[in-house]
Short mmCIF file of C-alpha atoms in Angstrom, two decimals:
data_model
loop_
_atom_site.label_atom_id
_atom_site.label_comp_id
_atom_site.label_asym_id
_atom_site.label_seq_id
_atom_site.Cartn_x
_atom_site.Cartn_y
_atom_site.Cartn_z
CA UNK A 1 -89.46 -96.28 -40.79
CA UNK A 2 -88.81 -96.07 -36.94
CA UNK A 3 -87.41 -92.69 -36.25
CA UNK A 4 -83.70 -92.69 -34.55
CA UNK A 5 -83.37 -90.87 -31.59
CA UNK A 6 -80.33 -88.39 -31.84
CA UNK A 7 -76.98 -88.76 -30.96
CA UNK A 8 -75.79 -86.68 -28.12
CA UNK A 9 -73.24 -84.82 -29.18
CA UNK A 10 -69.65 -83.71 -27.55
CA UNK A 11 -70.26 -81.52 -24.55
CA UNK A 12 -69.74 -77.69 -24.50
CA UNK A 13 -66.36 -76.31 -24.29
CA UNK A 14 -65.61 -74.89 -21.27
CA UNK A 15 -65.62 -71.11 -21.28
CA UNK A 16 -62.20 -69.58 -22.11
CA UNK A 17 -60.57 -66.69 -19.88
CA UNK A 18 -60.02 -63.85 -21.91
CA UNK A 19 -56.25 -63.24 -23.50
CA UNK A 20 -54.05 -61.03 -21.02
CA UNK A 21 -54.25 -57.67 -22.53
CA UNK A 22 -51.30 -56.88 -23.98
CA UNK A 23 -48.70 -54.26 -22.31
CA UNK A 24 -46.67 -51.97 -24.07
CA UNK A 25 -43.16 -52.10 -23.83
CA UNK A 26 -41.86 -48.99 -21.34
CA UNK A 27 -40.98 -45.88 -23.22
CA UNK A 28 -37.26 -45.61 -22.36
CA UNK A 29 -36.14 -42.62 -20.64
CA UNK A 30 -34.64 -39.57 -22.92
CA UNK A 31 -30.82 -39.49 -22.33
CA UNK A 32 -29.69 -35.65 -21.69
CA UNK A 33 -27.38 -34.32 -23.66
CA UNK A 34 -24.91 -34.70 -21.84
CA UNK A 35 -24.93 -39.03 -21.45
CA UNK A 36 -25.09 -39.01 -25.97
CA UNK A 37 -22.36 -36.36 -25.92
CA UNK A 38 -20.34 -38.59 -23.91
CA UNK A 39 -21.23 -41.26 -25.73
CA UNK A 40 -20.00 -39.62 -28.84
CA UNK A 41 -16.95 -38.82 -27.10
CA UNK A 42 -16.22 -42.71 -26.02
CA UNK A 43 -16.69 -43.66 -29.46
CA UNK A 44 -14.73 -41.33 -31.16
CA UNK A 45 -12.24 -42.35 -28.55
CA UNK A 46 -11.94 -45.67 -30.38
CA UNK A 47 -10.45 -44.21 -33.69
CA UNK A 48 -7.54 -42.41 -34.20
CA UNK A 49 -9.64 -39.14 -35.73
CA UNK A 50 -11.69 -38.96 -32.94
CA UNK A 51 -8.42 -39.45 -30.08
CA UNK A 52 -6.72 -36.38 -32.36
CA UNK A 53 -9.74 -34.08 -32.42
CA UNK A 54 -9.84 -34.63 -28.41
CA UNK A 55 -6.49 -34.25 -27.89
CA UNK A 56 -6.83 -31.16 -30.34
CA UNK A 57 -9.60 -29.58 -28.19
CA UNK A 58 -7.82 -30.21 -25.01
CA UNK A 59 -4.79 -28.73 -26.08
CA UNK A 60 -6.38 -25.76 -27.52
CA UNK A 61 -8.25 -25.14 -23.84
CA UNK A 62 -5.68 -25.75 -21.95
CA UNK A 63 -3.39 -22.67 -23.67
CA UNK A 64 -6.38 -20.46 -24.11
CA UNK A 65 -7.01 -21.01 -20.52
CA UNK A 66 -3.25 -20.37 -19.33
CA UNK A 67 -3.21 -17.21 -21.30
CA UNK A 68 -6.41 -15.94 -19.80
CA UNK A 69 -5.56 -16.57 -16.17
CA UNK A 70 -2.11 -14.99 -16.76
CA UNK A 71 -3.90 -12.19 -18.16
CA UNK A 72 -6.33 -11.69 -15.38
CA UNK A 73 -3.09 -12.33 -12.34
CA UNK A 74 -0.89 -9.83 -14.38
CA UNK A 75 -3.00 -7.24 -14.73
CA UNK A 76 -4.16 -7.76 -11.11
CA UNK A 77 -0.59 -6.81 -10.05
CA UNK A 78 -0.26 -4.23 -12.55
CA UNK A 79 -2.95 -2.62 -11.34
CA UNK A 80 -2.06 -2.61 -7.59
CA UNK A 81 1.56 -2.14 -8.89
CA UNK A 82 0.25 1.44 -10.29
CA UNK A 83 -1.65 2.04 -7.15
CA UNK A 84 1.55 1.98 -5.09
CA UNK A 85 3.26 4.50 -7.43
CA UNK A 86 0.38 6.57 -8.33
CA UNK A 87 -2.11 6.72 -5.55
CA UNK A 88 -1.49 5.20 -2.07
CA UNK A 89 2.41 6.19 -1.45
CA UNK A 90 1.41 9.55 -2.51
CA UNK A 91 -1.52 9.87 -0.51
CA UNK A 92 0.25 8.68 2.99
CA UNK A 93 3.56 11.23 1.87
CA UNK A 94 0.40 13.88 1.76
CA UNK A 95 -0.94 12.21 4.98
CA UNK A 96 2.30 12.73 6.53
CA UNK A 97 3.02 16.14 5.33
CA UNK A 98 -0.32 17.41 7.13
CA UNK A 99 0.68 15.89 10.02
CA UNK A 100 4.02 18.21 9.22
CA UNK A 101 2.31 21.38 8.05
CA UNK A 102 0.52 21.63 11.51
CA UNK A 103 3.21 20.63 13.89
CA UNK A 104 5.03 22.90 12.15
CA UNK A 105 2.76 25.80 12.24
CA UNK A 106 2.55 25.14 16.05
CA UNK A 107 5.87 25.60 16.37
CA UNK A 108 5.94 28.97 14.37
CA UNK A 109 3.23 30.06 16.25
CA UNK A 110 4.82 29.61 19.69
CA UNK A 111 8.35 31.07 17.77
CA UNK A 112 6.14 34.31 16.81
CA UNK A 113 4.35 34.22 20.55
CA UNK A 114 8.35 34.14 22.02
CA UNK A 115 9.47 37.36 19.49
CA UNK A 116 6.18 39.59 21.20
CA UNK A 117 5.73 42.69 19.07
CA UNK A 118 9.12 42.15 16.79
CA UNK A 119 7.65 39.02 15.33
CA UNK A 120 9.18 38.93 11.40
CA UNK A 121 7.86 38.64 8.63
CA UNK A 122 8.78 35.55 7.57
CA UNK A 123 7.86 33.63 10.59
CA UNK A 124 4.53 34.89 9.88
CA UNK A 125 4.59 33.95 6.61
CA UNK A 126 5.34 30.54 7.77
CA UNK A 127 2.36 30.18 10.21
CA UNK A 128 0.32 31.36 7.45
CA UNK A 129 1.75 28.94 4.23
CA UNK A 130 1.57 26.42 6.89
CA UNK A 131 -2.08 26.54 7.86
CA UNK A 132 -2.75 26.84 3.96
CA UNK A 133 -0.79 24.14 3.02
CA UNK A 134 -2.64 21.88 5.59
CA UNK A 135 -5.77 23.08 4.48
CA UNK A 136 -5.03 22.28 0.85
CA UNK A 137 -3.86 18.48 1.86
CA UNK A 138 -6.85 17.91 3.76
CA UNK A 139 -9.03 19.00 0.71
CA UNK A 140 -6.84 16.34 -1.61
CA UNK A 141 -7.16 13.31 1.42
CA UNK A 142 -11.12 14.10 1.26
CA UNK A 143 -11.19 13.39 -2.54
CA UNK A 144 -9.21 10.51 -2.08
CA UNK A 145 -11.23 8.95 0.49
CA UNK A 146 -13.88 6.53 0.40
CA UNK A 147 -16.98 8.09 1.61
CA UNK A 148 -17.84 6.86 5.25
CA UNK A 149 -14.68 5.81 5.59
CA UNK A 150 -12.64 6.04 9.05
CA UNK A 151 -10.28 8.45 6.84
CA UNK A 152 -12.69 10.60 5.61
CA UNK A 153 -14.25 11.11 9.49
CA UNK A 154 -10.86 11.96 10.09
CA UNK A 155 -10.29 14.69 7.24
CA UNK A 156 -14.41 16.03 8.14
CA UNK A 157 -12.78 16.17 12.02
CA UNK A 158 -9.39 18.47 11.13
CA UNK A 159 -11.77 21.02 9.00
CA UNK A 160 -13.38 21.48 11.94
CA UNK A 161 -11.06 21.72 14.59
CA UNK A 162 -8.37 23.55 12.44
CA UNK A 163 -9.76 26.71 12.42
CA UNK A 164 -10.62 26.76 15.62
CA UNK A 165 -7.27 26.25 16.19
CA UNK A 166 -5.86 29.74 13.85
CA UNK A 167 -8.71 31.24 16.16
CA UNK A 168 -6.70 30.37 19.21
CA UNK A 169 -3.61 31.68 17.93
CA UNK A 170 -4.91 35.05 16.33
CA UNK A 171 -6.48 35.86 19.82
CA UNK A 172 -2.92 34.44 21.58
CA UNK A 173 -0.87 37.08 19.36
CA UNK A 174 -3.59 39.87 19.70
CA UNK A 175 -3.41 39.52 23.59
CA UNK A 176 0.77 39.28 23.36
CA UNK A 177 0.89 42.24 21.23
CA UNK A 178 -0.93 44.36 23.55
CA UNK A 179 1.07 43.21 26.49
CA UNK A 180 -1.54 41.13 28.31
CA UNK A 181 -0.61 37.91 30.01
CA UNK A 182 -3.68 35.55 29.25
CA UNK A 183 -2.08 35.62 25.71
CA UNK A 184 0.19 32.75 26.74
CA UNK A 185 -3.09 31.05 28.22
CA UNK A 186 -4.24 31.24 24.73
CA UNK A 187 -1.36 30.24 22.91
CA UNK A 188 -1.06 26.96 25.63
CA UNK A 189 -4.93 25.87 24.98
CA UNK A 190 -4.22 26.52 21.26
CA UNK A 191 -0.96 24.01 21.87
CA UNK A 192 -3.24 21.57 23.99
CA UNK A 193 -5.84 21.56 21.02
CA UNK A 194 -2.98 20.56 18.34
CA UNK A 195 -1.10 18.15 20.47
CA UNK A 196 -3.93 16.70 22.23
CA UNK A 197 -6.40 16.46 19.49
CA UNK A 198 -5.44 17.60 16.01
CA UNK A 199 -1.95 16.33 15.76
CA UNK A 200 -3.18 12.43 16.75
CA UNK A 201 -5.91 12.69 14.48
CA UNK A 202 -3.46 13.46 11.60
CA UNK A 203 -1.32 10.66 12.96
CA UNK A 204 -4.47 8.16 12.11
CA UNK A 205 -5.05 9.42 8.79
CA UNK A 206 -1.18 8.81 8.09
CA UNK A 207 -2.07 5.29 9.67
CA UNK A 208 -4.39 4.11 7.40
CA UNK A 209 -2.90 5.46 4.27
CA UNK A 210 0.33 3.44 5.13
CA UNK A 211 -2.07 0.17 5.71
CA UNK A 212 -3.64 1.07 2.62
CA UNK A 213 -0.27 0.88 0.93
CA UNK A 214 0.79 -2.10 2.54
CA UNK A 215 -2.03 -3.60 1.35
CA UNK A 216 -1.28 -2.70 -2.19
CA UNK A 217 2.05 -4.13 -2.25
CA UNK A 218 0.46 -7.34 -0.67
CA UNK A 219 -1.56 -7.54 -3.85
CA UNK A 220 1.16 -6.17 -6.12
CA UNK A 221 4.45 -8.84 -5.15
CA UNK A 222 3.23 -12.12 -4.71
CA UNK A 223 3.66 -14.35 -7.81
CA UNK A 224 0.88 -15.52 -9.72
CA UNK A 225 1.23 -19.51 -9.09
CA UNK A 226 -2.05 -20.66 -10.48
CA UNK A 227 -1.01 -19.01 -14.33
CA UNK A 228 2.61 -20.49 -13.47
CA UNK A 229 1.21 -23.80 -12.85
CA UNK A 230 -1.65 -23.75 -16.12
CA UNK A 231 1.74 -22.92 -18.18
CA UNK A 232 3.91 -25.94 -17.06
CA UNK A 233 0.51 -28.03 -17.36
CA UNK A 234 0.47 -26.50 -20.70
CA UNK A 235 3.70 -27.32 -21.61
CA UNK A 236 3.53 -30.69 -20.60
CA UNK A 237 0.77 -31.36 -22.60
CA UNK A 238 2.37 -30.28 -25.91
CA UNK A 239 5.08 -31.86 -24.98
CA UNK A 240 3.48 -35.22 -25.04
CA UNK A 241 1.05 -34.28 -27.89
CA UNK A 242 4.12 -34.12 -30.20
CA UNK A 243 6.23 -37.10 -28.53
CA UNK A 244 2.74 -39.11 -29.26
CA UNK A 245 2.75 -37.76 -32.95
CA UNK A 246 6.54 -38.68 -32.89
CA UNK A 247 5.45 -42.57 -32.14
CA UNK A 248 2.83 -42.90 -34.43
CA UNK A 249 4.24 -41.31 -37.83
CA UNK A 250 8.20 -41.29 -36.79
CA UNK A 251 8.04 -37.15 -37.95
CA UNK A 252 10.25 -35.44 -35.54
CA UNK A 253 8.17 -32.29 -35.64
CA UNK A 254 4.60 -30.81 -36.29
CA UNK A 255 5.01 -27.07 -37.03
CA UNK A 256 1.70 -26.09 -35.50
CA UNK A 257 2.41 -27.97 -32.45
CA UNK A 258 5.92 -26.14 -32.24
CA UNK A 259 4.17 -22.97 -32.67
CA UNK A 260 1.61 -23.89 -29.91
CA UNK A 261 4.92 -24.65 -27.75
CA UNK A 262 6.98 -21.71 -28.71
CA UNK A 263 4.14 -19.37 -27.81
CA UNK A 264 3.28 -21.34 -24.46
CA UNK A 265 6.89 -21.06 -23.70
CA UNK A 266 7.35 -17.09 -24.77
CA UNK A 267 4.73 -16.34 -22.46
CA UNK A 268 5.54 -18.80 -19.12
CA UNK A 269 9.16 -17.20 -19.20
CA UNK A 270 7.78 -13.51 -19.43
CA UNK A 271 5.62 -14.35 -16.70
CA UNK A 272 8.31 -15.56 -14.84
CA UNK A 273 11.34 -13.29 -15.64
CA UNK A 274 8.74 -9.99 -15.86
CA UNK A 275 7.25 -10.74 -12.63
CA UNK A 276 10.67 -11.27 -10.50
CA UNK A 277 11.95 -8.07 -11.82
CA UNK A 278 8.91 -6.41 -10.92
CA UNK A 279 8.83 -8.05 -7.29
CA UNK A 280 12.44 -7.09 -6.81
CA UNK A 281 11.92 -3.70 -8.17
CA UNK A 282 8.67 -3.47 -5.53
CA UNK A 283 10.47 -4.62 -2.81
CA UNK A 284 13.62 -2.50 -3.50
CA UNK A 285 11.21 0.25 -3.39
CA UNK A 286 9.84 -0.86 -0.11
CA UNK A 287 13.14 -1.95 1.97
CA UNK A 288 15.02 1.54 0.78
CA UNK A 289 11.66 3.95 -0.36
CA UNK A 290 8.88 3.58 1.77
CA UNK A 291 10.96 2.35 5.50
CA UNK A 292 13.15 5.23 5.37
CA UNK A 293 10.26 7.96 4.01
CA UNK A 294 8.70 6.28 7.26
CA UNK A 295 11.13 6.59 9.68
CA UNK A 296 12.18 10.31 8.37
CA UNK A 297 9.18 11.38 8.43
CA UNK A 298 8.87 10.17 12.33
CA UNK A 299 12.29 11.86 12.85
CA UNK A 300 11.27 15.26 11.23
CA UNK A 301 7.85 15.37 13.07
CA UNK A 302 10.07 14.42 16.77
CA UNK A 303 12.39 17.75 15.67
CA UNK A 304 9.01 19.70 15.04
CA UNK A 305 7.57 18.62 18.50
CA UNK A 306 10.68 19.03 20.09
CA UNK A 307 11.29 22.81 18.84
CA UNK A 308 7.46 23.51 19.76
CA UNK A 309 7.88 22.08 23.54
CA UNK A 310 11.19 24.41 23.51
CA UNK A 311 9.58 27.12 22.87
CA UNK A 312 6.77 26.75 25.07
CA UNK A 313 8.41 25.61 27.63
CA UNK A 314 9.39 29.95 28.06
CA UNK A 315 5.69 30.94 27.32
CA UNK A 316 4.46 29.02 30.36
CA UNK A 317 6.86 30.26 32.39
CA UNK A 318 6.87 26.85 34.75
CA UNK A 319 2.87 27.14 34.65
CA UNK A 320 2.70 23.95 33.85
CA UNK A 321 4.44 20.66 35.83
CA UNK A 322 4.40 17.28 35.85
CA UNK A 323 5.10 14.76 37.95
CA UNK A 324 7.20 11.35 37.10
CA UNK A 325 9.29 8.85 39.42
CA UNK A 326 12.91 8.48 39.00
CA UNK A 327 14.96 5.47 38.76
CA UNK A 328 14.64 5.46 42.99
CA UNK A 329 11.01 5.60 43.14
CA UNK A 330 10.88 9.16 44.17
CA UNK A 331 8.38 11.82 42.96
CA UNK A 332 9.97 14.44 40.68
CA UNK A 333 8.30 17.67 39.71
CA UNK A 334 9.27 18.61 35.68
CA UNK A 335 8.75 21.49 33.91
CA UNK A 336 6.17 19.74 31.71
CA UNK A 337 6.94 20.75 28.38
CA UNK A 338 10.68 20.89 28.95
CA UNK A 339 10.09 17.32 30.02
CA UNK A 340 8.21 16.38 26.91
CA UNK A 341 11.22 18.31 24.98
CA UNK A 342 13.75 15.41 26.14
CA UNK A 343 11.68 13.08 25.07
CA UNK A 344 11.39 14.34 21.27
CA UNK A 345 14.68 14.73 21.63
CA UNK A 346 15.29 10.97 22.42
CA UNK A 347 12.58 10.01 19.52
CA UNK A 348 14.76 12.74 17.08
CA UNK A 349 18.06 10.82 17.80
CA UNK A 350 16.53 6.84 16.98
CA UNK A 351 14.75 8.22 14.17
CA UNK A 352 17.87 9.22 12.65
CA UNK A 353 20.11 6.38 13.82
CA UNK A 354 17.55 4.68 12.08
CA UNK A 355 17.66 6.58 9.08
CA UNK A 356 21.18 6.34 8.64
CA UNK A 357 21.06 2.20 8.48
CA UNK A 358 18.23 2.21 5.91
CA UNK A 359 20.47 5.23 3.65
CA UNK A 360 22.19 2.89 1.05
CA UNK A 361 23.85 5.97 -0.61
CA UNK A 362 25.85 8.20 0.30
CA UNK A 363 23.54 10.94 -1.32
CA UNK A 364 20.63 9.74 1.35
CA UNK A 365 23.21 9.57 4.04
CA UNK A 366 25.12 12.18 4.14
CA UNK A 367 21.99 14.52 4.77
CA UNK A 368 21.48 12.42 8.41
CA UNK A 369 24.79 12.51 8.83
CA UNK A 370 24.51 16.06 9.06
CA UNK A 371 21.19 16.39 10.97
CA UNK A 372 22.77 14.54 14.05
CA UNK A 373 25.29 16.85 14.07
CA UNK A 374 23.11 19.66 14.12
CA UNK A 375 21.38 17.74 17.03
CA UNK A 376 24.27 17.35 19.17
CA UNK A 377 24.46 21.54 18.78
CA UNK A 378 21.12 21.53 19.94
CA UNK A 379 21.03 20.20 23.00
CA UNK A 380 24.35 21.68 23.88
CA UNK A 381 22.36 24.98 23.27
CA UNK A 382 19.06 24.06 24.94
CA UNK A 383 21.06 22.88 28.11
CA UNK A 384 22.52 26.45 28.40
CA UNK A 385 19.10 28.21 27.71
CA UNK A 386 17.75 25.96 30.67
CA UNK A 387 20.30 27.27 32.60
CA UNK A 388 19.78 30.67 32.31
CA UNK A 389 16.20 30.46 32.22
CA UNK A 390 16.84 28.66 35.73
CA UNK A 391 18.96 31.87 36.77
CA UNK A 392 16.27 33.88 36.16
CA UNK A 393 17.58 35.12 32.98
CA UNK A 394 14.95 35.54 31.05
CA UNK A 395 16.09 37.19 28.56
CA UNK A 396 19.33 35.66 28.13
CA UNK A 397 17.24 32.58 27.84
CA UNK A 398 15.15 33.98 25.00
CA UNK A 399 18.13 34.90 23.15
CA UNK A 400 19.52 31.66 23.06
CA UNK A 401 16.39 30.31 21.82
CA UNK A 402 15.10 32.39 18.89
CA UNK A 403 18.69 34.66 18.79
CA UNK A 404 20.06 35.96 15.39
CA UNK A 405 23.23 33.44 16.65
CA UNK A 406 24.22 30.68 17.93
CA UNK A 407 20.00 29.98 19.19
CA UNK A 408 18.79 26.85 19.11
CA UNK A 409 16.22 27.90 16.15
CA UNK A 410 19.71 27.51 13.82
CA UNK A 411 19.48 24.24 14.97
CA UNK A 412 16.22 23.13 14.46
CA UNK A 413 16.03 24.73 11.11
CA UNK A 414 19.12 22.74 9.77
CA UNK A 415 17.61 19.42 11.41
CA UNK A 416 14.49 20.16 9.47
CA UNK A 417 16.68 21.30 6.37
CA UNK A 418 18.64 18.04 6.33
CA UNK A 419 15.65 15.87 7.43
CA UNK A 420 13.53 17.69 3.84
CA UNK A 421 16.68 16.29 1.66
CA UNK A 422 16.59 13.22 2.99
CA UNK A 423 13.08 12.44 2.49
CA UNK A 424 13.66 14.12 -1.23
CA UNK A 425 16.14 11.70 -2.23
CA UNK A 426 14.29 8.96 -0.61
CA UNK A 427 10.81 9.53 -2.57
CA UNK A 428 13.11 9.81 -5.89
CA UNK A 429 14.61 6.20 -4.78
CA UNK A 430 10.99 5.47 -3.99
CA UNK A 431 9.69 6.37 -7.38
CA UNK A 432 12.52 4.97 -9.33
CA UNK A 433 12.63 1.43 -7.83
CA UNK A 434 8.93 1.34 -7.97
CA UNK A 435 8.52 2.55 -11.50
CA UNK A 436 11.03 -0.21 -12.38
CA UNK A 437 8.79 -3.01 -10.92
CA UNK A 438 5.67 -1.32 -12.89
CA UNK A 439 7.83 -1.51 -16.30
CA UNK A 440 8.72 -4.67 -15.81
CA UNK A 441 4.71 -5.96 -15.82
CA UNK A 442 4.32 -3.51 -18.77
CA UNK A 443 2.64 -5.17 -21.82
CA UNK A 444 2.85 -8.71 -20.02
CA UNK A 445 -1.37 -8.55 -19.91
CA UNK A 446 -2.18 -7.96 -23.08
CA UNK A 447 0.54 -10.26 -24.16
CA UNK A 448 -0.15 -12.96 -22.67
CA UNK A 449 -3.79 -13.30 -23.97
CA UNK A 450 -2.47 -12.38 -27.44
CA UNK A 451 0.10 -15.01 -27.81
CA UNK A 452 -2.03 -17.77 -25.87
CA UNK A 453 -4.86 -17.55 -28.79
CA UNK A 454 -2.00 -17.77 -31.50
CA UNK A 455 -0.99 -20.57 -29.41
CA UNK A 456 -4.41 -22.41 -29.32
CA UNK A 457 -4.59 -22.02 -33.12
CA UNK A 458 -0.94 -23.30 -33.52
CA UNK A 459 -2.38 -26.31 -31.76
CA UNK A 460 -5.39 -26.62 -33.49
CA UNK A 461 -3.49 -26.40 -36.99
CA UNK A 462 -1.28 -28.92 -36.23
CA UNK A 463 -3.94 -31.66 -35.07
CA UNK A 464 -5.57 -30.85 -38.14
CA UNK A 465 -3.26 -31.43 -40.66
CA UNK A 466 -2.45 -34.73 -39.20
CA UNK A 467 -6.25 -35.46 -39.24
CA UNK A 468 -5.64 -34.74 -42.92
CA UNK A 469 -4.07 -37.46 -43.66
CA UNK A 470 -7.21 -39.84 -42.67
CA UNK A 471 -9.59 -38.27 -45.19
#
């Protein structure tokens, strides 16, 4: 059988590329927190529920927030409110009564120099309760000064130089007693150290406790707008909270919203109300407390200057001159301290013009009243002193000066007298004005935070019971 060759068959497939490997699909990227609680938010958004528990929330923050910046602003004021009554008014009246106590001594000192070997008793005493009492104040302004401070340099600077200043004056009176002339010498450089360096030193301490009390009544009066502002946003809120409730369920009220409101409202009218009583009160005790202690205590320290340039203007004896122009241009020699005696004088007499406008009683002005009066005598007497002195009466001069009568030291001491009731009355108008504006912020603080979380409950109740009604 013949043998059939075989068939060729179909060619080869061609070879096949492999498949693509497969990717994966990406991974998405986690959302944070944030992005699905927002989420949540938007959809809850879309049913009633979820708009209540929002507006629930919102409401609650708001009034929690309201009370705890009125909290914060209030007690804030308080606080600088208590400073002004409790620490920096009586630290610059200290301030001011150093600068008194040593102008004062001077002035006893040169009285004692004048009497020689009859000085009293009691002017002695004086000097002495004087330099004590200055001591004593500059112990209490160093405890109540910052440490570094420009006032506490200050204080560290009168330590020093005050008793190098009783040294001056102890070797003054031993030199007068025995007769010898260099005591005046003493007594002047003892002068030139309190006028030239201890007396403006005190003067900047009694500076910057006044700033320092300025600046607490800065922080004390100004009203607290940002809590007043939360509290109508508050308001507002509740308000349309309820009016939205109102629309949707035609119930006039929601007695935890009310509550919310009533609260909100309580405490946005305390803040209010307690606050402008308390500014009035603090400004009351600024415009008739702290301007006229101010200008008083000016006017007492011109009379204390003014009786210590009397005085030594009869221990130098014309040793000392100066030099000014008058209204022509021409040189004029002046007994120096005489000179400087006019103008304390002049600086007496506006001080208590002053004084007199700012008294807005007749309790604070009858006292200044009576202390121009007694200056008028004063210069009357002065003038005839200078005229004897300029005689050559020496004596006669003296007399009329620090005299059992009619001497200008009557004078002077009634000035002073008057000038220490005045600024009496005035720190008890002080106090009471300012302790008005304190009570009035009294409780407010606490208050405020107390009431605001009832509040935020109140609002939180009443959202809930209307999200009650969906369950």
């Amino acid at each position: 059988m013949p043998s059939v060759p075989p068939q060729p068959g179909p060619p080869d497939p061609a070879p096949q590329a492999p498949p693509p490997a497969q990717v994966p699909d990406p991974v998405p990227a986690r959302r944070t927190a944030f992005a699905e609680g927002l989420d949540q938010v938007r959809a809850a958004a879309t049913t009633e529920p979820g708009r209540l528990r929002i507006i629930g929330a919102a409401l609650a923050l708001l009034v929690v927030l309201f009370g705890a910046v009125t909290a914060l602003q209030t007690n804030d004021r308080a606080t600088a409110a208590d400073d002004v009554l409790h620490k920096s008014q009586p630290l610059s009246s200290a301030a001011a009564d150093i600068y008194l106590y040593l102008a004062d001594a001077n002035t006893t000192a040169s009285s004692g120099f004048l009497a020689g070997g009859q000085e009293t008793t009691g002017s002695r005493d004086r000097y002495e309760k004087d330099i004590d009492r200055a001591a004593a104040g500059l112990v209490k302004a160093a405890s109540n000064s910052d440490p570094d401070s420009p006032a506490a340099k200050t204080v560290a600077e009168l330590n020093t130089l005050l008793p190098e200043y009783k040294g001056l004056v102890e070797q003054a009176r031993t030199y007068n007693r025995q007769g010898f002339p260099v005591g005046g010498a003493y007594l002047r450089y003892a002068n030139e150290k309190m006028q030239e360096e201890m007396l403006p030193k005190a003067q900047n301490l009694y500076t910057s406790e006044n700033q320092r009390l300025r600046a607490d009544y800065a922080d004390a009066t100004p009203y607290p707008w940002a809590s007043i502002g939360l509290g109508v946003l508050a308001l507002a809120g509740l308000a349309w909270a309820q009016h939205r409730n109102y629309r949707r369920t035609n119930r006039i009220l929601n007695h935890g919203l009310v509550a919310a409101t009533a609260t909100a409202t309580v405490v946005l009218l305390w803040l209010v109300v307690g606050h402008t009583v308390a500014r009035a009160g603090l400004n009351d005790s600024y415009d008739h407390g702290v301007r006229s202690l101010n200008v008083l205590h000016d006017a007492r320290i011109a009379s204390l200057k003014a009786r210590g340039n009397e005085n030594l203007t009869l221990v130098a004896r014309g040793a000392e001159t100066i030099t000014v122009k008058d209204k022509q241009g021409n040189d004029v020699t002046h007994d120096a301290y005489d000179y400087d005696f006019d103008k304390d004088m002049a600086a007496l007499g506006k001080g208590l013009a002053q004084a007199s406008k700012l008294a807005d009683d007749s309790s604070g002005e009858k006292p200044v009243t009576a202390a121009q009066g007694n200056m008028k005598v004063w210069k009357e007497r002065h003038g005839l002193a200078r005229q004897q002195d300029d005689f050559g009466n020496y004596e006669a001069a003296l007399d009329r000066i620090i005299g059992d009568k009619d001497a200008t030291g009557e004078c002077f001491d009634s000035v002073d007298t008057n000038l220490s009731t005045a600024l009496t009355h005035e720190e008890a108008e002080f106090r009471r004005s300012a302790d008005d504006g304190l009570g009035a912020m009294t409780g407010l603080s606490a208050g405020a935070a107390v009431l605001a979380v009832l509040g935020a409950a109140g609002a939180v109740l009443g959202i809930g019971r209307r999200l009650s009604e969906y369950r």
